[in-house]
PDB file of C-alpha atoms in Angstrom:
ATOM      1  CA  UNK M  78     -20.189  24.421   3.791  1.00  0.00           C
ATOM      2  CA  UNK M  79     -17.030  25.838   4.386  1.00  0.00           C
ATOM      3  CA  UNK M  80     -14.629  27.938   5.755  1.00  0.00           C
ATOM      4  CA  UNK M  81     -11.012  29.373   6.272  1.00  0.00           C
ATOM      5  CA  UNK M  82      -8.784  28.490   9.192  1.00  0.00           C
ATOM      6  CA  UNK M  83      -7.976  30.784  12.157  1.00  0.00           C
ATOM      7  CA  UNK M  84      -5.672  33.204  10.599  1.00  0.00           C
ATOM      8  CA  UNK M  85      -4.865  34.055  14.079  1.00  0.00           C
ATOM      9  CA  UNK M  86      -3.110  30.884  15.576  1.00  0.00           C
ATOM     10  CA  UNK M  87       0.777  30.574  14.137  1.00  0.00           C
ATOM     11  CA  UNK M  88       1.570  28.130  11.185  1.00  0.00           C
ATOM     12  CA  UNK M  89       4.302  26.214  12.573  1.00  0.00           C
ATOM     13  CA  UNK M  90       6.744  25.491  10.403  1.00  0.00           C
ATOM     14  CA  UNK M  91      10.470  25.885  11.190  1.00  0.00           C
ATOM     15  CA  UNK M  92      10.730  22.732  11.617  1.00  0.00           C
ATOM     16  CA  UNK M  93       8.521  21.011   8.726  1.00  0.00           C
ATOM     17  CA  UNK M  94      11.695  23.601   7.425  1.00  0.00           C
ATOM     18  CA  UNK M  95      14.418  21.895   8.652  1.00  0.00           C
ATOM     19  CA  UNK M  96      13.380  18.322   7.848  1.00  0.00           C
ATOM     20  CA  UNK M  97      12.535  20.135   4.403  1.00  0.00           C
ATOM     21  CA  UNK M  98      16.004  21.164   4.144  1.00  0.00           C
ATOM     22  CA  UNK M  99      17.686  17.744   5.386  1.00  0.00           C
ATOM     23  CA  UNK M 100      15.846  15.552   3.045  1.00  0.00           C
ATOM     24  CA  UNK M 101      16.251  18.312   0.022  1.00  0.00           C
ATOM     25  CA  UNK M 102      20.392  16.640   1.087  1.00  0.00           C
ATOM     26  CA  UNK M 103      19.493  13.572   1.535  1.00  0.00           C
ATOM     27  CA  UNK M 104      18.387  12.916  -2.184  1.00  0.00           C
ATOM     28  CA  UNK M 105      20.011  14.869  -4.442  1.00  0.00           C
ATOM     29  CA  UNK M 106      22.333  12.381  -2.428  1.00  0.00           C
ATOM     30  CA  UNK M 107      20.584   9.346  -3.407  1.00  0.00           C
ATOM     31  CA  UNK M 108      20.313  10.823  -6.684  1.00  0.00           C
ATOM     32  CA  UNK M 109      24.352  11.549  -7.179  1.00  0.00           C
ATOM     33  CA  UNK M 110      24.256   7.262  -6.279  1.00  0.00           C
ATOM     34  CA  UNK M 111      21.538   7.322  -9.505  1.00  0.00           C
ATOM     35  CA  UNK M 112      24.056   9.096 -11.872  1.00  0.00           C
ATOM     36  CA  UNK M 113      26.974   7.079 -10.938  1.00  0.00           C
ATOM     37  CA  UNK M 114      28.449  10.003  -9.390  1.00  0.00           C
ATOM     38  CA  UNK M 115      31.071   8.976  -6.270  1.00  0.00           C
ATOM     39  CA  UNK M 116      32.520  10.744  -3.408  1.00  0.00           C
ATOM     40  CA  UNK M 117      36.545  11.945  -4.554  1.00  0.00           C
ATOM     41  CA  UNK M 118      37.330  13.161  -0.490  1.00  0.00           C
ATOM     42  CA  UNK M 119      36.260  11.360   2.554  1.00  0.00           C
ATOM     43  CA  UNK M 120      33.661  12.986   4.814  1.00  0.00           C
ATOM     44  CA  UNK M 121      30.891  15.305   4.263  1.00  0.00           C
ATOM     45  CA  UNK M 122      33.698  17.693   1.613  1.00  0.00           C
ATOM     46  CA  UNK M 123      33.278  14.733  -0.397  1.00  0.00           C
ATOM     47  CA  UNK M 124      29.517  14.750  -0.054  1.00  0.00           C
ATOM     48  CA  UNK M 125      29.629  17.832  -0.676  1.00  0.00           C
ATOM     49  CA  UNK M 126      30.191  17.863  -4.099  1.00  0.00           C
ATOM     50  CA  UNK M 127      28.960  15.558  -5.194  1.00  0.00           C
ATOM     51  CA  UNK M 128      25.243  16.802  -4.459  1.00  0.00           C
ATOM     52  CA  UNK M 129      24.518  18.851  -7.225  1.00  0.00           C
ATOM     53  CA  UNK M 130      25.110  15.392  -9.702  1.00  0.00           C
ATOM     54  CA  UNK M 131      22.002  14.304  -8.170  1.00  0.00           C
ATOM     55  CA  UNK M 132      19.515  17.299  -9.511  1.00  0.00           C
ATOM     56  CA  UNK M 133      18.085  15.306 -12.182  1.00  0.00           C
ATOM     57  CA  UNK M 134      17.257  12.594  -9.620  1.00  0.00           C
ATOM     58  CA  UNK M 135      15.844  14.824  -6.844  1.00  0.00           C
ATOM     59  CA  UNK M 136      14.206  17.963  -8.652  1.00  0.00           C
ATOM     60  CA  UNK M 137      11.365  16.166 -10.416  1.00  0.00           C
ATOM     61  CA  UNK M 138      11.104  13.230  -7.633  1.00  0.00           C
ATOM     62  CA  UNK M 139      10.919  16.657  -4.415  1.00  0.00           C
ATOM     63  CA  UNK M 140       8.786  18.296  -7.100  1.00  0.00           C
ATOM     64  CA  UNK M 141       5.955  15.109  -7.026  1.00  0.00           C
ATOM     65  CA  UNK M 142       6.487  14.644  -2.853  1.00  0.00           C
ATOM     66  CA  UNK M 143       5.737  18.947  -2.165  1.00  0.00           C
ATOM     67  CA  UNK M 144       2.861  18.902  -4.701  1.00  0.00           C
ATOM     68  CA  UNK M 145       1.155  15.444  -3.242  1.00  0.00           C
ATOM     69  CA  UNK M 146       1.857  16.746   0.259  1.00  0.00           C
ATOM     70  CA  UNK M 147       0.636  20.205  -0.373  1.00  0.00           C
ATOM     71  CA  UNK M 148      -2.070  19.089  -2.327  1.00  0.00           C
ATOM     72  CA  UNK M 149      -4.479  17.836   1.196  1.00  0.00           C
ATOM     73  CA  UNK M 150      -2.770  20.903   2.560  1.00  0.00           C
ATOM     74  CA  UNK M 151      -3.880  23.498   0.347  1.00  0.00           C
ATOM     75  CA  UNK M 152      -7.819  21.339  -0.248  1.00  0.00           C
ATOM     76  CA  UNK M 153      -7.298  21.346   4.178  1.00  0.00           C
ATOM     77  CA  UNK M 154      -7.700  25.017   3.974  1.00  0.00           C
ATOM     78  CA  UNK M 155      -9.731  24.890   0.776  1.00  0.00           C
ATOM     79  CA  UNK M 156     -13.016  23.601   3.895  1.00  0.00           C
ATOM     80  CA  UNK M 157     -11.158  24.839   7.196  1.00  0.00           C
ATOM     81  CA  UNK M 158      -9.630  21.738   8.036  1.00  0.00           C
ATOM     82  CA  UNK M 159      -7.033  22.316  10.797  1.00  0.00           C
ATOM     83  CA  UNK M 160      -3.164  20.770   8.725  1.00  0.00           C
ATOM     84  CA  UNK M 161       0.194  21.308   9.171  1.00  0.00           C
ATOM     85  CA  UNK M 162       2.851  21.847   6.499  1.00  0.00           C
ATOM     86  CA  UNK M 163       4.120  19.238   5.699  1.00  0.00           C
ATOM     87  CA  UNK M 164       7.028  16.951   7.881  1.00  0.00           C
ATOM     88  CA  UNK M 165       9.285  15.256   5.746  1.00  0.00           C
ATOM     89  CA  UNK M 166      10.819  12.871   6.691  1.00  0.00           C
ATOM     90  CA  UNK M 167      14.513  12.677   5.222  1.00  0.00           C
ATOM     91  CA  UNK M 168      16.760   9.152   5.380  1.00  0.00           C
ATOM     92  CA  UNK M 169      20.035   9.592   5.278  1.00  0.00           C
ATOM     93  CA  UNK M 170      22.257   6.410   3.083  1.00  0.00           C
ATOM     94  CA  UNK M 171      19.900   3.687   3.916  1.00  0.00           C
ATOM     95  CA  UNK M 172      16.468   2.391   1.238  1.00  0.00           C
ATOM     96  CA  UNK M 173      16.976   4.246  -2.952  1.00  0.00           C
ATOM     97  CA  UNK M 174      14.865   7.748  -3.193  1.00  0.00           C
ATOM     98  CA  UNK M 175      16.527   8.960   0.133  1.00  0.00           C
ATOM     99  CA  UNK M 176      13.671   9.207   2.002  1.00  0.00           C
ATOM    100  CA  UNK M 177      10.420   8.361   3.494  1.00  0.00           C
ATOM    101  CA  UNK M 178       8.225  10.153   1.222  1.00  0.00           C
ATOM    102  CA  UNK M 179       6.311  13.150   3.581  1.00  0.00           C
ATOM    103  CA  UNK M 180       3.225  12.954   5.900  1.00  0.00           C
ATOM    104  CA  UNK M 181       0.441  16.065   7.318  1.00  0.00           C
ATOM    105  CA  UNK M 182      -0.986  16.316  10.899  1.00  0.00           C
ATOM    106  CA  UNK M 183      -4.701  16.695  10.783  1.00  0.00           C
ATOM    107  CA  UNK M 184      -5.535  16.292  14.681  1.00  0.00           C
ATOM    108  CA  UNK M 185      -9.264  16.705  13.987  1.00  0.00           C
ATOM    109  CA  UNK M 186     -11.867  14.301  13.169  1.00  0.00           C
ATOM    110  CA  UNK M 187     -12.946  15.034   9.185  1.00  0.00           C
ATOM    111  CA  UNK M 188     -16.408  16.033   9.564  1.00  0.00           C
ATOM    112  CA  UNK M 189     -17.651  15.866   5.861  1.00  0.00           C
ATOM    113  CA  UNK M 190     -17.271  12.818   3.468  1.00  0.00           C
ATOM    114  CA  UNK M 191     -16.851  14.866   0.406  1.00  0.00           C
ATOM    115  CA  UNK M 192     -14.279  17.218   2.588  1.00  0.00           C
ATOM    116  CA  UNK M 193     -12.156  13.615   3.771  1.00  0.00           C
ATOM    117  CA  UNK M 194     -12.704  12.589   0.120  1.00  0.00           C
ATOM    118  CA  UNK M 195     -11.336  16.169  -0.991  1.00  0.00           C
ATOM    119  CA  UNK M 196      -8.129  15.872   1.043  1.00  0.00           C
ATOM    120  CA  UNK M 197      -7.553  12.729   0.671  1.00  0.00           C
ATOM    121  CA  UNK M 198      -7.329  12.155  -3.325  1.00  0.00           C
ATOM    122  CA  UNK M 199      -5.548  15.888  -4.051  1.00  0.00           C
ATOM    123  CA  UNK M 200      -2.629  14.973  -2.177  1.00  0.00           C
ATOM    124  CA  UNK M 201      -2.006  11.163  -4.589  1.00  0.00           C
ATOM    125  CA  UNK M 202      -3.769  13.228  -7.858  1.00  0.00           C
ATOM    126  CA  UNK M 203      -1.535  16.383  -7.845  1.00  0.00           C
ATOM    127  CA  UNK M 204       1.211  14.371  -7.312  1.00  0.00           C
ATOM    128  CA  UNK M 205       0.297  12.188 -10.379  1.00  0.00           C
ATOM    129  CA  UNK M 206      -0.192  14.682 -12.650  1.00  0.00           C
ATOM    130  CA  UNK M 207       3.762  15.551 -11.492  1.00  0.00           C
ATOM    131  CA  UNK M 208       4.257  12.132 -11.882  1.00  0.00           C
ATOM    132  CA  UNK M 209       3.571  11.127 -15.933  1.00  0.00           C
ATOM    133  CA  UNK M 210       5.107  13.245 -17.396  1.00  0.00           C
ATOM    134  CA  UNK M 211       8.161  13.505 -15.626  1.00  0.00           C
ATOM    135  CA  UNK M 212       8.486   9.601 -16.281  1.00  0.00           C
ATOM    136  CA  UNK M 213       7.609   9.790 -20.103  1.00  0.00           C
ATOM    137  CA  UNK M 214      10.931  12.950 -19.634  1.00  0.00           C
ATOM    138  CA  UNK M 215      12.638  10.201 -17.663  1.00  0.00           C
ATOM    139  CA  UNK M 216      12.279   7.331 -20.460  1.00  0.00           C
ATOM    140  CA  UNK M 217      13.040   9.145 -23.732  1.00  0.00           C
ATOM    141  CA  UNK M 218      15.911   9.537 -21.747  1.00  0.00           C
ATOM    142  CA  UNK M 219      16.609   5.469 -20.638  1.00  0.00           C
ATOM    143  CA  UNK M 220      18.352   3.089 -22.885  1.00  0.00           C
ATOM    144  CA  UNK M 221      17.333  -0.728 -24.115  1.00  0.00           C
ATOM    145  CA  UNK M 222      19.632  -2.671 -22.854  1.00  0.00           C
ATOM    146  CA  UNK M 223      20.710  -6.394 -22.621  1.00  0.00           C
ATOM    147  CA  UNK M 224      21.205  -7.503 -18.532  1.00  0.00           C
ATOM    148  CA  UNK M 225      24.145  -9.129 -17.687  1.00  0.00           C
ATOM    149  CA  UNK M 226      25.364  -9.294 -14.381  1.00  0.00           C
ATOM    150  CA  UNK M 227      23.642  -8.494 -11.097  1.00  0.00           C
ATOM    151  CA  UNK M 228      21.276  -5.146 -10.426  1.00  0.00           C
ATOM    152  CA  UNK M 229      17.744  -3.858  -9.403  1.00  0.00           C
ATOM    153  CA  UNK M 230      14.766  -4.056 -11.330  1.00  0.00           C
ATOM    154  CA  UNK M 231      12.251  -1.270 -10.721  1.00  0.00           C
ATOM    155  CA  UNK M 232       7.943  -2.457  -9.965  1.00  0.00           C
ATOM    156  CA  UNK M 233       5.912  -3.216 -12.754  1.00  0.00           C
ATOM    157  CA  UNK M 234       2.225  -1.618 -13.027  1.00  0.00           C
ATOM    158  CA  UNK M 235      -0.491  -2.248 -16.163  1.00  0.00           C
ATOM    159  CA  UNK M 236       0.565   1.496 -16.349  1.00  0.00           C
ATOM    160  CA  UNK M 237       4.208   1.574 -16.052  1.00  0.00           C
ATOM    161  CA  UNK M 238       4.192  -1.304 -18.800  1.00  0.00           C
ATOM    162  CA  UNK M 239       1.252   0.470 -20.911  1.00  0.00           C
ATOM    163  CA  UNK M 240       3.563   3.295 -21.104  1.00  0.00           C
ATOM    164  CA  UNK M 241       6.640   2.403 -21.845  1.00  0.00           C
ATOM    165  CA  UNK M 242       5.071  -0.387 -24.162  1.00  0.00           C
ATOM    166  CA  UNK M 243       3.912   3.337 -25.722  1.00  0.00           C
ATOM    167  CA  UNK M 244       7.034   5.168 -25.472  1.00  0.00           C
ATOM    168  CA  UNK M 245       9.662   2.030 -26.288  1.00  0.00           C
ATOM    169  CA  UNK M 246       7.914  -0.480 -28.200  1.00  0.00           C
ATOM    170  CA  UNK M 247       8.220  -3.643 -27.817  1.00  0.00           C
ATOM    171  CA  UNK M 248      11.236  -4.864 -25.124  1.00  0.00           C
ATOM    172  CA  UNK M 249      13.568  -8.524 -26.138  1.00  0.00           C
ATOM    173  CA  UNK M 250      13.755 -11.036 -25.074  1.00  0.00           C
ATOM    174  CA  UNK M 251      16.490 -10.178 -22.882  1.00  0.00           C
ATOM    175  CA  UNK M 252      16.708  -6.774 -22.533  1.00  0.00           C
ATOM    176  CA  UNK M 253      15.577  -3.855 -20.447  1.00  0.00           C
ATOM    177  CA  UNK M 254      15.204  -0.786 -19.774  1.00  0.00           C
ATOM    178  CA  UNK M 255      17.986   1.157 -18.110  1.00  0.00           C
ATOM    179  CA  UNK M 256      16.294   4.318 -16.676  1.00  0.00           C
ATOM    180  CA  UNK M 257      17.461   7.987 -16.808  1.00  0.00           C
ATOM    181  CA  UNK M 258      17.991   9.499 -12.784  1.00  0.00           C
ATOM    182  CA  UNK M 259      14.509  11.692 -13.950  1.00  0.00           C
ATOM    183  CA  UNK M 260      12.849   7.907 -15.299  1.00  0.00           C
ATOM    184  CA  UNK M 261      13.265   6.598 -11.555  1.00  0.00           C
ATOM    185  CA  UNK M 262      12.071   9.697 -10.310  1.00  0.00           C
ATOM    186  CA  UNK M 263       9.121   9.163 -12.450  1.00  0.00           C
ATOM    187  CA  UNK M 264       8.251   5.918 -11.755  1.00  0.00           C
ATOM    188  CA  UNK M 265       9.224   6.387  -7.428  1.00  0.00           C
ATOM    189  CA  UNK M 266       6.279   9.427  -8.142  1.00  0.00           C
ATOM    190  CA  UNK M 267       4.478   6.090  -9.374  1.00  0.00           C
ATOM    191  CA  UNK M 268       5.090   3.432  -6.274  1.00  0.00           C
ATOM    192  CA  UNK M 269       4.196   7.110  -4.352  1.00  0.00           C
ATOM    193  CA  UNK M 270       0.867   7.626  -4.912  1.00  0.00           C
ATOM    194  CA  UNK M 271       0.244   3.080  -5.181  1.00  0.00           C
ATOM    195  CA  UNK M 272       1.447   2.935  -1.670  1.00  0.00           C
ATOM    196  CA  UNK M 273      -1.012   6.217  -0.826  1.00  0.00           C
ATOM    197  CA  UNK M 274      -3.919   5.122  -2.610  1.00  0.00           C
ATOM    198  CA  UNK M 275      -3.664   1.586  -0.307  1.00  0.00           C
ATOM    199  CA  UNK M 276      -7.541   1.390   0.660  1.00  0.00           C
ATOM    200  CA  UNK M 277      -6.508   0.900   4.184  1.00  0.00           C
ATOM    201  CA  UNK M 278      -6.512   2.425   7.198  1.00  0.00           C
ATOM    202  CA  UNK M 279      -5.457   6.505   7.159  1.00  0.00           C
ATOM    203  CA  UNK M 280      -3.743   6.386   3.640  1.00  0.00           C
ATOM    204  CA  UNK M 281      -5.332   8.417   1.127  1.00  0.00           C
ATOM    205  CA  UNK M 282      -7.031   4.875   0.048  1.00  0.00           C
ATOM    206  CA  UNK M 283      -8.286   4.733   3.219  1.00  0.00           C
ATOM    207  CA  UNK M 284      -9.690   8.578   3.478  1.00  0.00           C
ATOM    208  CA  UNK M 285     -10.846   8.383  -0.423  1.00  0.00           C
ATOM    209  CA  UNK M 286     -12.699   4.706   0.323  1.00  0.00           C
ATOM    210  CA  UNK M 287     -14.209   6.021   2.670  1.00  0.00           C
ATOM    211  CA  UNK M 288     -15.606   8.276   1.889  1.00  0.00           C
ATOM    212  CA  UNK M 289     -16.933   6.420  -1.053  1.00  0.00           C
ATOM    213  CA  UNK M 290     -18.432   3.663   0.792  1.00  0.00           C
ATOM    214  CA  UNK M 291     -19.159   5.290   4.637  1.00  0.00           C
ATOM    215  CA  UNK M 292     -19.129   2.580   7.907  1.00  0.00           C
ATOM    216  CA  UNK M 293     -18.921  -0.449   4.820  1.00  0.00           C
ATOM    217  CA  UNK M 294     -15.268   0.482   4.315  1.00  0.00           C
ATOM    218  CA  UNK M 295     -13.999  -0.839   7.889  1.00  0.00           C
ATOM    219  CA  UNK M 296     -14.885  -4.199   6.919  1.00  0.00           C
ATOM    220  CA  UNK M 297     -13.472  -4.267   3.273  1.00  0.00           C
ATOM    221  CA  UNK M 298     -10.669  -2.552   5.275  1.00  0.00           C
ATOM    222  CA  UNK M 299     -10.703  -6.476   7.622  1.00  0.00           C
ATOM    223  CA  UNK M 300     -10.347  -8.080   4.165  1.00  0.00           C
ATOM    224  CA  UNK M 301      -7.956  -5.603   2.381  1.00  0.00           C
ATOM    225  CA  UNK M 302      -4.916  -5.820   5.448  1.00  0.00           C
ATOM    226  CA  UNK M 303      -4.872 -10.150   5.354  1.00  0.00           C
ATOM    227  CA  UNK M 304      -4.228 -10.294   1.604  1.00  0.00           C
ATOM    228  CA  UNK M 305      -0.459  -8.355   1.820  1.00  0.00           C
ATOM    229  CA  UNK M 306       0.682 -11.210   3.696  1.00  0.00           C
ATOM    230  CA  UNK M 307      -0.791 -13.597   0.184  1.00  0.00           C
ATOM    231  CA  UNK M 308       1.019 -10.709  -1.967  1.00  0.00           C
ATOM    232  CA  UNK M 309       4.002 -11.537   0.000  1.00  0.00           C
ATOM    233  CA  UNK M 310       2.843 -15.755   0.274  1.00  0.00           C
ATOM    234  CA  UNK M 311       3.115 -15.132  -4.008  1.00  0.00           C
ATOM    235  CA  UNK M 312       6.461 -13.049  -3.349  1.00  0.00           C
ATOM    236  CA  UNK M 313       8.404 -15.808  -1.690  1.00  0.00           C
ATOM    237  CA  UNK M 314       6.764 -18.208  -4.275  1.00  0.00           C
ATOM    238  CA  UNK M 315       8.494 -16.425  -7.056  1.00  0.00           C
ATOM    239  CA  UNK M 316      11.917 -15.813  -5.741  1.00  0.00           C
ATOM    240  CA  UNK M 317      12.741 -19.202  -3.381  1.00  0.00           C
ATOM    241  CA  UNK M 318      12.372 -22.301  -5.092  1.00  0.00           C
ATOM    242  CA  UNK M 319      15.645 -20.227  -6.815  1.00  0.00           C
ATOM    243  CA  UNK M 320      17.686 -19.478  -4.403  1.00  0.00           C
ATOM    244  CA  UNK M 321      17.246 -22.733  -2.834  1.00  0.00           C
ATOM    245  CA  UNK M 322      17.954 -23.534  -5.321  1.00  0.00           C
ATOM    246  CA  UNK M 323      21.338 -21.924  -5.981  1.00  0.00           C
ATOM    247  CA  UNK M 324      22.537 -23.155  -2.655  1.00  0.00           C
ATOM    248  CA  UNK M 325      23.651 -19.974  -0.691  1.00  0.00           C
ATOM    249  CA  UNK M 326      22.222 -18.211   2.146  1.00  0.00           C
ATOM    250  CA  UNK M 327      23.042 -15.024   0.778  1.00  0.00           C
ATOM    251  CA  UNK M 328      20.234 -16.655  -2.933  1.00  0.00           C
ATOM    252  CA  UNK M 329      17.698 -16.944  -0.137  1.00  0.00           C
ATOM    253  CA  UNK M 330      18.028 -13.617   1.743  1.00  0.00           C
ATOM    254  CA  UNK M 331      18.199 -12.448  -0.868  1.00  0.00           C
ATOM    255  CA  UNK M 332      15.116 -13.944  -2.618  1.00  0.00           C
ATOM    256  CA  UNK M 333      13.098 -13.550   1.314  1.00  0.00           C
ATOM    257  CA  UNK M 334      14.177  -9.125   1.374  1.00  0.00           C
ATOM    258  CA  UNK M 335      12.720  -8.984  -2.720  1.00  0.00           C
ATOM    259  CA  UNK M 336       9.281  -9.928  -1.337  1.00  0.00           C
ATOM    260  CA  UNK M 337       9.075  -7.838   2.745  1.00  0.00           C
ATOM    261  CA  UNK M 338       7.990  -4.835   0.945  1.00  0.00           C
ATOM    262  CA  UNK M 339       4.290  -5.550   1.554  1.00  0.00           C
ATOM    263  CA  UNK M 340       5.249  -7.535   5.363  1.00  0.00           C
ATOM    264  CA  UNK M 341       6.730  -4.636   6.144  1.00  0.00           C
ATOM    265  CA  UNK M 342       3.515  -1.974   4.770  1.00  0.00           C
ATOM    266  CA  UNK M 343       0.940  -5.179   6.491  1.00  0.00           C
ATOM    267  CA  UNK M 344       3.535  -4.733  10.358  1.00  0.00           C
ATOM    268  CA  UNK M 345       3.275  -0.590   9.448  1.00  0.00           C
ATOM    269  CA  UNK M 346      -0.608  -0.391   8.441  1.00  0.00           C
ATOM    270  CA  UNK M 347      -0.463  -2.924  12.134  1.00  0.00           C
ATOM    271  CA  UNK M 348       1.116  -0.274  13.998  1.00  0.00           C
ATOM    272  CA  UNK M 349      -1.674   2.566  12.957  1.00  0.00           C
ATOM    273  CA  UNK M 350      -4.435   0.320  13.523  1.00  0.00           C
ATOM    274  CA  UNK M 351      -3.142  -0.110  16.501  1.00  0.00           C
ATOM    275  CA  UNK M 352      -1.900   4.378  17.231  1.00  0.00           C
ATOM    276  CA  UNK M 353      -5.306   5.355  16.352  1.00  0.00           C
ATOM    277  CA  UNK M 354      -7.770   2.577  15.850  1.00  0.00           C
ATOM    278  CA  UNK M 355      -8.790  -0.155  12.886  1.00  0.00           C
ATOM    279  CA  UNK M 356     -11.759   1.513  12.327  1.00  0.00           C
ATOM    280  CA  UNK M 357     -11.461   5.265  10.290  1.00  0.00           C
ATOM    281  CA  UNK M 358     -13.451   7.995  12.376  1.00  0.00           C
ATOM    282  CA  UNK M 359     -16.738   8.296  10.839  1.00  0.00           C
ATOM    283  CA  UNK M 360     -17.826  11.076   9.648  1.00  0.00           C
ATOM    284  CA  UNK M 361     -21.174  12.807   9.473  1.00  0.00           C
ATOM    285  CA  UNK M 362     -24.086  12.112   7.946  1.00  0.00           C
ATOM    286  CA  UNK M 363     -24.947  13.386   4.641  1.00  0.00           C
ATOM    287  CA  UNK M 364     -24.065  10.879   1.529  1.00  0.00           C
ATOM    288  CA  UNK M 365     -21.219  12.733  -0.928  1.00  0.00           C
ATOM    289  CA  UNK M 366     -21.722  13.864  -3.959  1.00  0.00           C
ATOM    290  CA  UNK M 367     -21.956  12.475  -7.730  1.00  0.00           C
ATOM    291  CA  UNK M 368     -18.869  14.321  -8.994  1.00  0.00           C
ATOM    292  CA  UNK M 369     -16.853  13.854  -5.969  1.00  0.00           C
ATOM    293  CA  UNK M 370     -18.064  10.296  -5.741  1.00  0.00           C
ATOM    294  CA  UNK M 371     -16.898   9.681  -9.859  1.00  0.00           C
ATOM    295  CA  UNK M 372     -13.113  11.374  -8.359  1.00  0.00           C
ATOM    296  CA  UNK M 373     -13.576   8.919  -5.762  1.00  0.00           C
ATOM    297  CA  UNK M 374     -14.157   5.490  -8.395  1.00  0.00           C
ATOM    298  CA  UNK M 375     -11.243   6.856 -10.799  1.00  0.00           C
ATOM    299  CA  UNK M 376      -9.284   6.975  -8.115  1.00  0.00           C
ATOM    300  CA  UNK M 377      -9.229   3.593  -6.687  1.00  0.00           C
ATOM    301  CA  UNK M 378      -9.071   2.407 -10.795  1.00  0.00           C
ATOM    302  CA  UNK M 379      -5.645   4.703 -10.406  1.00  0.00           C
ATOM    303  CA  UNK M 380      -4.840   2.638  -7.215  1.00  0.00           C
ATOM    304  CA  UNK M 381      -5.572  -1.097  -9.359  1.00  0.00           C
ATOM    305  CA  UNK M 382      -3.537   0.088 -12.741  1.00  0.00           C
ATOM    306  CA  UNK M 383      -0.274   1.171  -9.961  1.00  0.00           C
ATOM    307  CA  UNK M 384      -0.302  -1.700  -8.312  1.00  0.00           C
ATOM    308  CA  UNK M 385       3.121  -3.522  -8.467  1.00  0.00           C
ATOM    309  CA  UNK M 386       2.951  -6.968  -6.378  1.00  0.00           C
ATOM    310  CA  UNK M 387       7.030  -6.217  -6.380  1.00  0.00           C
ATOM    311  CA  UNK M 388       7.805  -3.238  -5.809  1.00  0.00           C
ATOM    312  CA  UNK M 389      11.560  -4.074  -6.181  1.00  0.00           C
ATOM    313  CA  UNK M 390      13.456  -6.914  -6.272  1.00  0.00           C
ATOM    314  CA  UNK M 391      17.028  -7.803  -7.001  1.00  0.00           C
ATOM    315  CA  UNK M 392      18.769  -9.759  -9.641  1.00  0.00           C
TER     316      UNK M 392
END
């Protein structure tokens, strides 16, 4: 039976608000970069000058992240599970997005498989419901142009490739879609959803898979986690021979960088397992309800449709 949380327990919010406001700044700054706007004055004044120009990227991306995290939060509240407000992670001057997303702390074990499914799935499904229309709007603002010089190539998934084909038609040989800032925010929403749905550990996908499979999921996760290294090897085989043929250190490091995304996540999952345990925390006895079983299966299918073997590469 669901219950509400004790209203007498104070809701801590000051740190959460401070981190969110700092993340707003770093995401707007990243958005200004994607809009091609550079500071004309030195220091903090220059940063302040360009922040408003980043809104076409920052506003939709922050909306996706907020809806995702509060999907988890409100699902936890419905089930009476103690949960913090989201802790956003600003990433000033590093990376593509200006943030590493956000996390919610749930200090207690989630006892019911139904609650585990609801809390795990609510975030990615809610965020995806915002990311898809954002991506549609952004792709319609984007341009198909010849590819030349160097640049950054966003990862391709089955869903993303299908949506581009539907909205923009066949892409001619030697051409690509040059994403508008809004399209980039929508694509980032797909990437964030895909990562969270990875069915290992205590990521959202791990919660969903455990709610569906029970303790069997622990054995499944032990297979999936090492497979991330197989994807790393695939990317190295894809990029490294050409880099070696080019014969420059820069080309080799670029190939390694293009292959590093899933290695970083392999290490991160390993660290999380060392901190929180290899196996998913158990739930109380009981089966997941039939409608939730369908939601779990759909969520894992969405992971497959959003999966990007090479999320980011440079050329």
